[in-house]
mmCIF file of C-alpha atoms in Angstrom:
data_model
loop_
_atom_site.group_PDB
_atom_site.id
_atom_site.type_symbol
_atom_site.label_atom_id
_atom_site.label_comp_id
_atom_site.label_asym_id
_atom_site.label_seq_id
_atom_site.Cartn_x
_atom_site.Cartn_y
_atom_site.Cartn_z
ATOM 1 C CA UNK A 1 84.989 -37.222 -59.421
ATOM 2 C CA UNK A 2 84.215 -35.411 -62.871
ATOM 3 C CA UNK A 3 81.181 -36.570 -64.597
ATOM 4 C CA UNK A 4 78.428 -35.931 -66.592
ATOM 5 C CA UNK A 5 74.982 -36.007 -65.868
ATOM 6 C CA UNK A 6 71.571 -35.110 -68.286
ATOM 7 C CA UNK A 7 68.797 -34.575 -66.129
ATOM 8 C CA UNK A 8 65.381 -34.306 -67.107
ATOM 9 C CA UNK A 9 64.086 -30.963 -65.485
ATOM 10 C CA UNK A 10 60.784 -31.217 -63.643
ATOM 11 C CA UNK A 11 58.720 -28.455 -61.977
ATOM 12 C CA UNK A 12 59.962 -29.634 -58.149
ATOM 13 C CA UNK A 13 59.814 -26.310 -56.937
ATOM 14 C CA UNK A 14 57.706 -23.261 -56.521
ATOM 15 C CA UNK A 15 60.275 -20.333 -56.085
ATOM 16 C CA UNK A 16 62.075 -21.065 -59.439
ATOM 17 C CA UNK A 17 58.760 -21.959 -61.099
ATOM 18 C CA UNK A 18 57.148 -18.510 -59.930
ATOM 19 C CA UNK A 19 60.575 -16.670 -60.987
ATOM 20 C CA UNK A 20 60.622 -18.358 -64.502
ATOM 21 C CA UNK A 21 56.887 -16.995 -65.475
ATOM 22 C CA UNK A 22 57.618 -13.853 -64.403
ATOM 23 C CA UNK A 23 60.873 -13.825 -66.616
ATOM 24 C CA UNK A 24 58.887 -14.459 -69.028
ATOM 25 C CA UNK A 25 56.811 -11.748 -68.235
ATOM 26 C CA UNK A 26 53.544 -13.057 -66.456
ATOM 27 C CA UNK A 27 52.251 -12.212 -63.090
ATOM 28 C CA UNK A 28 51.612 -15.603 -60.636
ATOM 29 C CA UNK A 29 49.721 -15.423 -58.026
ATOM 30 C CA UNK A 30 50.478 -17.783 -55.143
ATOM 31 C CA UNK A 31 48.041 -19.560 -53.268
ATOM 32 C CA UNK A 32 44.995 -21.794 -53.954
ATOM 33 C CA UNK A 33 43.506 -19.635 -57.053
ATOM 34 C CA UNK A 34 40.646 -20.925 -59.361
ATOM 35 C CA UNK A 35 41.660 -20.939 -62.695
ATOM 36 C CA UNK A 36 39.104 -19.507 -65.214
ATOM 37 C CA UNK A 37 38.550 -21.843 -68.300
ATOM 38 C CA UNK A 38 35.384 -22.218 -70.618
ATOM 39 C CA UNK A 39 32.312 -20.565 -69.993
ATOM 40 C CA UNK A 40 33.845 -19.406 -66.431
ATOM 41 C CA UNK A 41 34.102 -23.012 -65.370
ATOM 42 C CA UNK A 42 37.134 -22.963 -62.860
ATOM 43 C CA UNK A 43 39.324 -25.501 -61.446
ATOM 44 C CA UNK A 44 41.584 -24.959 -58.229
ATOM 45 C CA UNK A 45 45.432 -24.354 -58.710
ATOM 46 C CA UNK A 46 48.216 -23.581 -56.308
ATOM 47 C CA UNK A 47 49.605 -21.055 -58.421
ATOM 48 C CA UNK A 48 47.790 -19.135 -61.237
ATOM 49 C CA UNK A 49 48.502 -16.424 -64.239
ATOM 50 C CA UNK A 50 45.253 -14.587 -64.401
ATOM 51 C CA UNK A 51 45.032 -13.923 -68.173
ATOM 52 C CA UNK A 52 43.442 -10.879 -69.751
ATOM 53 C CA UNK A 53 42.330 -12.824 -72.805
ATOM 54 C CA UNK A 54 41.518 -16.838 -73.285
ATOM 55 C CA UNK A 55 41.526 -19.322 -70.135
ATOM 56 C CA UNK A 56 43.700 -18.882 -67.371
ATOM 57 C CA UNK A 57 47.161 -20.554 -66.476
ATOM 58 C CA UNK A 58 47.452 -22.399 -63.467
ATOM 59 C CA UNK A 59 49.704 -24.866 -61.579
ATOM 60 C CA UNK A 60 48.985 -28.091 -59.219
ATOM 61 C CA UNK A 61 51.101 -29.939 -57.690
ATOM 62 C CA UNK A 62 51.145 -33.413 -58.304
ATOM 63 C CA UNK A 63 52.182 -35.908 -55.413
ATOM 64 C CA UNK A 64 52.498 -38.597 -57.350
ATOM 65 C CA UNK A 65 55.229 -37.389 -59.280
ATOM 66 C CA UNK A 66 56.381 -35.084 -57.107
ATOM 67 C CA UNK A 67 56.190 -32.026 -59.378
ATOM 68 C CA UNK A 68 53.786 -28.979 -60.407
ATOM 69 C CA UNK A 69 51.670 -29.437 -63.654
ATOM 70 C CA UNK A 70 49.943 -26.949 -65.918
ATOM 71 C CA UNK A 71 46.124 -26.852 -65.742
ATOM 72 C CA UNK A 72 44.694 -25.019 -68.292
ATOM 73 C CA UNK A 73 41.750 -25.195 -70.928
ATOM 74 C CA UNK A 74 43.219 -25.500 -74.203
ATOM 75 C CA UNK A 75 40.364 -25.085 -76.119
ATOM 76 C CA UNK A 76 40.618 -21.620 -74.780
ATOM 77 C CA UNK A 77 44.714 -21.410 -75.087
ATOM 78 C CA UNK A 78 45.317 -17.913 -77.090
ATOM 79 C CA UNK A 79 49.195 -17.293 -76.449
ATOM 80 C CA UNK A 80 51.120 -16.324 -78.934
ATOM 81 C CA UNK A 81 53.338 -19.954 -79.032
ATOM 82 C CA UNK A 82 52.012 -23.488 -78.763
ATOM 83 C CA UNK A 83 51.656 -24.965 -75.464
ATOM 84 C CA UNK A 84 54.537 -27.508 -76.133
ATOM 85 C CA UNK A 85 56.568 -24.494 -77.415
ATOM 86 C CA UNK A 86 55.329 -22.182 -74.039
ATOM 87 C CA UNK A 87 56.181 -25.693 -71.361
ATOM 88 C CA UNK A 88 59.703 -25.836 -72.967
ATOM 89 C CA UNK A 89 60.687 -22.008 -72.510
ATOM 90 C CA UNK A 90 59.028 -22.732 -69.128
ATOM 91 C CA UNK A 91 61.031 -25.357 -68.458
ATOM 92 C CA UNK A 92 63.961 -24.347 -69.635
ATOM 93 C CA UNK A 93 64.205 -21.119 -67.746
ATOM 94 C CA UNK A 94 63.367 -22.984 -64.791
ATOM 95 C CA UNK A 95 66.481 -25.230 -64.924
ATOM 96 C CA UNK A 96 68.285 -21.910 -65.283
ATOM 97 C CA UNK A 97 66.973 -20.380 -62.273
ATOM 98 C CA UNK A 98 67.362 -23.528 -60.338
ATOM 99 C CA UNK A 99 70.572 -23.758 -61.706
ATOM 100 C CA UNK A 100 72.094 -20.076 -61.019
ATOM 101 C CA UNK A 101 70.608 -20.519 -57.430
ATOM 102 C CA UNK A 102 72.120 -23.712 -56.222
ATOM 103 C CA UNK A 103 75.980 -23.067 -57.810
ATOM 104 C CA UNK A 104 75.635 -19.688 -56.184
ATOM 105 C CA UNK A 105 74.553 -21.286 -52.942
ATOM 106 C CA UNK A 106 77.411 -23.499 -53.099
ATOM 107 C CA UNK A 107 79.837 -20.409 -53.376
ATOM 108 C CA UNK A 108 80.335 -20.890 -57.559
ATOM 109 C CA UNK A 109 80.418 -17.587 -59.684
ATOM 110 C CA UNK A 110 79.075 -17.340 -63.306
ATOM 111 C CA UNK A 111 82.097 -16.969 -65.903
ATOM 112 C CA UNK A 112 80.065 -17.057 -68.712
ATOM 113 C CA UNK A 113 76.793 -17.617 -69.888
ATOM 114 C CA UNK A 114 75.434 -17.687 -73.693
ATOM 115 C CA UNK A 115 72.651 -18.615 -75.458
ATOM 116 C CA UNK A 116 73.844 -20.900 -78.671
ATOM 117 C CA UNK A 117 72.531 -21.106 -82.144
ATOM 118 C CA UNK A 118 70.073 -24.369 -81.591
ATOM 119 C CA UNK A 119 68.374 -21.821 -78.726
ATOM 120 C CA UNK A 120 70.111 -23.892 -75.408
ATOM 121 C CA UNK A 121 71.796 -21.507 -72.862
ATOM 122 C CA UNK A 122 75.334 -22.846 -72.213
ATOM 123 C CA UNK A 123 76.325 -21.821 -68.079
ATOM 124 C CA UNK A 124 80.106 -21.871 -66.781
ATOM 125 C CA UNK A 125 80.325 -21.818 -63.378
ATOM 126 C CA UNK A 126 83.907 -21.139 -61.246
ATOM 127 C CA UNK A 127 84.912 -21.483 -58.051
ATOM 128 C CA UNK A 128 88.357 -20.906 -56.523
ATOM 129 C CA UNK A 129 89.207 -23.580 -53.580
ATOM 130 C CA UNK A 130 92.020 -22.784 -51.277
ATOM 131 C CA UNK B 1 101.606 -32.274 -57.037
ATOM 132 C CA UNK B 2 104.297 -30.772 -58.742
ATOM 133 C CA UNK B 3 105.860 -27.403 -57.324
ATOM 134 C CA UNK B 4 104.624 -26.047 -60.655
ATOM 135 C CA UNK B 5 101.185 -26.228 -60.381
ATOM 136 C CA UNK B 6 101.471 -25.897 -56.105
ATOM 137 C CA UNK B 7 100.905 -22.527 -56.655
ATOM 138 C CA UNK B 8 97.526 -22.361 -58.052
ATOM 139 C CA UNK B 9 94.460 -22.725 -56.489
ATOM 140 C CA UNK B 10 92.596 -25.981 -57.948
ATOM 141 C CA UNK B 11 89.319 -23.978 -60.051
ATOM 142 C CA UNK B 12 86.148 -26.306 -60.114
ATOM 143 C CA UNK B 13 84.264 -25.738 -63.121
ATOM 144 C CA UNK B 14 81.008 -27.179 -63.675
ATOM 145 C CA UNK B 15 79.643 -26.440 -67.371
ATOM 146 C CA UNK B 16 76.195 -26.042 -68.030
ATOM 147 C CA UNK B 17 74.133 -26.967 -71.475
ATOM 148 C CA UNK B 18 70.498 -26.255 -70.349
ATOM 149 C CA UNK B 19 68.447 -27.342 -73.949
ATOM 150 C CA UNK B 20 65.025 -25.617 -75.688
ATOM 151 C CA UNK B 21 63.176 -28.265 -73.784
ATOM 152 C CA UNK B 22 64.795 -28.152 -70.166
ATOM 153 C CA UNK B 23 66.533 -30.597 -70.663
ATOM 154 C CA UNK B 24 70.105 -30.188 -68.489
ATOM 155 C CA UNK B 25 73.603 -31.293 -69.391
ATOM 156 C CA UNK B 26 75.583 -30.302 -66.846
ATOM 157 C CA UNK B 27 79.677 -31.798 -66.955
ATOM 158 C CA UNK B 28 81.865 -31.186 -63.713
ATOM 159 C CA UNK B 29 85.621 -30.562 -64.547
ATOM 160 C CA UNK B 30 88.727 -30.450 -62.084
ATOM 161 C CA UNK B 31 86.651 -31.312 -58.864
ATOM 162 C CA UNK B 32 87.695 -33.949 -56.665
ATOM 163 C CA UNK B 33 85.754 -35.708 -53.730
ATOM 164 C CA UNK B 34 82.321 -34.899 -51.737
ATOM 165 C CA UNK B 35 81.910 -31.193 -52.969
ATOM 166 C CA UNK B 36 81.058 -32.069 -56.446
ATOM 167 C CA UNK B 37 78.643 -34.664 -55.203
ATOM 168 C CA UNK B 38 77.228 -32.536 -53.028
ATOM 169 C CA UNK B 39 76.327 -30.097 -55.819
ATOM 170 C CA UNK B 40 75.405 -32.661 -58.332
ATOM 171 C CA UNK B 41 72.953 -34.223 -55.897
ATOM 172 C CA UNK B 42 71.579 -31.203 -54.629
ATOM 173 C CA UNK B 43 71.054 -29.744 -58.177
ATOM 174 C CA UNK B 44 69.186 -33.131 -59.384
ATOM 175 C CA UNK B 45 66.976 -33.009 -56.087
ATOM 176 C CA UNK B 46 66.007 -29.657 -57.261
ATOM 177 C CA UNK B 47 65.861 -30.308 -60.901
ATOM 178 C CA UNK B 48 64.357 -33.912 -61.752
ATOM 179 C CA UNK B 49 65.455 -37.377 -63.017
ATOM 180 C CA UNK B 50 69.331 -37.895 -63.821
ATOM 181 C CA UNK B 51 68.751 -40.040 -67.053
ATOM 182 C CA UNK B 52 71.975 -40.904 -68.350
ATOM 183 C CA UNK B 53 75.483 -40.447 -65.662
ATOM 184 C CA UNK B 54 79.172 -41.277 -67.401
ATOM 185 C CA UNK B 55 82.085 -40.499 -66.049
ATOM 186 C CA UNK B 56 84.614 -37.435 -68.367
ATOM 187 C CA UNK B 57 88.082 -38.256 -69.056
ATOM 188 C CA UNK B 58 89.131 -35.730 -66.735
ATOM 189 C CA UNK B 59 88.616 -38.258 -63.677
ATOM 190 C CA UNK B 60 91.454 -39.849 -64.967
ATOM 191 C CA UNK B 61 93.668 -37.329 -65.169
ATOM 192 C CA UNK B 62 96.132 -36.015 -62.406
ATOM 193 C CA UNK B 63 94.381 -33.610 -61.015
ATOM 194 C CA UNK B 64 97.839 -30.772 -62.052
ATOM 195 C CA UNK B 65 96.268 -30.974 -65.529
ATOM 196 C CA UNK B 66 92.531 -29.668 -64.224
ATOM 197 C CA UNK B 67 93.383 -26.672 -65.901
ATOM 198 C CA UNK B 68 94.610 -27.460 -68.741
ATOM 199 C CA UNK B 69 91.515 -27.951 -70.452
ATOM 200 C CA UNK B 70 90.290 -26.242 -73.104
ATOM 201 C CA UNK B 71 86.972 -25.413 -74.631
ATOM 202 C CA UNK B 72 87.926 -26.636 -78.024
ATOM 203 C CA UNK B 73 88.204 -30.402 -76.544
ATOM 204 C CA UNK B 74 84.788 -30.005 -75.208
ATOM 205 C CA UNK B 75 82.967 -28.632 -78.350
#
């Protein structure tokens, strides 16, 4: 049946989460990494950005809601965008990745893809069924 | 179906709106049965909570006129 569905993206999974910081140009490293915050305190994370300047990024998953979270010490936070701002673009390429991967998966082909004026990235995906 | 449209191959299209925030719109046109469930619900395992599900006009159309629509009528 045709529908429509809005679905609230959460950090489920590491591959697309790892994928999306590098697009965005950082360097994860996999694995349970301490995460450098103030005065070289450090927490554990399963997945960390090693930063050359303020506190490290890092990312635990959380059982309870089933998803990855950022852990990092904000008093130390020295990128060039907000946090909110820097979990958005995060998020959003995320969905993207997730996105391309599972309609390719399931034998669809990207027709078109464009990023609009309000800064979402519209995706058309095809597929041809006998 | 009509011998018209017999000879085309039915296209699924799913279209995509993925917002600033993550948020993901994501409509399904011109598929019929299981394999657009099966997509849907494996794209909102992997994605997060559906928060809002409505059925398009498209499910009730025939599906001969799947490709008849047009971007202007989604815009």
């Amino acid at each position: 049946m045709s529908h429509f569905s809005t679905v609230k993206t959460e950090l489920r999974q590491l591959e697309p989460l790892v994928q999306a910081l590098e697009d965005l140009g950082y360097t994860p490293e996999q694995g349970e990494k301490p995460v450098r915050g103030y005065r070289g305190q450090t927490v554990t994370a399963d997945l960390a950005v090693a930063m050359q300047e303020g506190g490290d990024l890092g990312f635990r998953w959380n059982d309870q809601t089933g998803a990855y979270e950022l852990v990092t010490d904000l008093d130390l936070w020295k990128q060039t965008i907000p946090i909110e701002r820097f979990l958005a673009k995060l998020t959003q390429r995320y969905a993207l990745n997730t996105v391309l991967s599972a309609t390719d998966r399931e034998g669809f082909q990207v027709s078109e893809q464009r990023v609009t004026q309000d800064g979402s990235i519209e995706l058309v995906v095809t597929r041809w069924d006998a | 179906m009509r011998a018209s449209t017999r000879l085309r191959m039915p296209q699924r299209t799913v279209r995509f709106t993925i917002r600033p925030d993550g948020r993901v719109e994501e409509r399904v046109e011109g598929v019929v049965g299981d394999t657009c469930q099966q997509l849907t619900e494996k794209l909102e395992a992997a994605l997060g909570t559906v928060e809002r599900r409505e059925s398009t006009a498209e499910s009730f159309l025939q599906p001969e006129t799947q490709n008849q629509t047009l971007p202007a009528q989604l815009n």
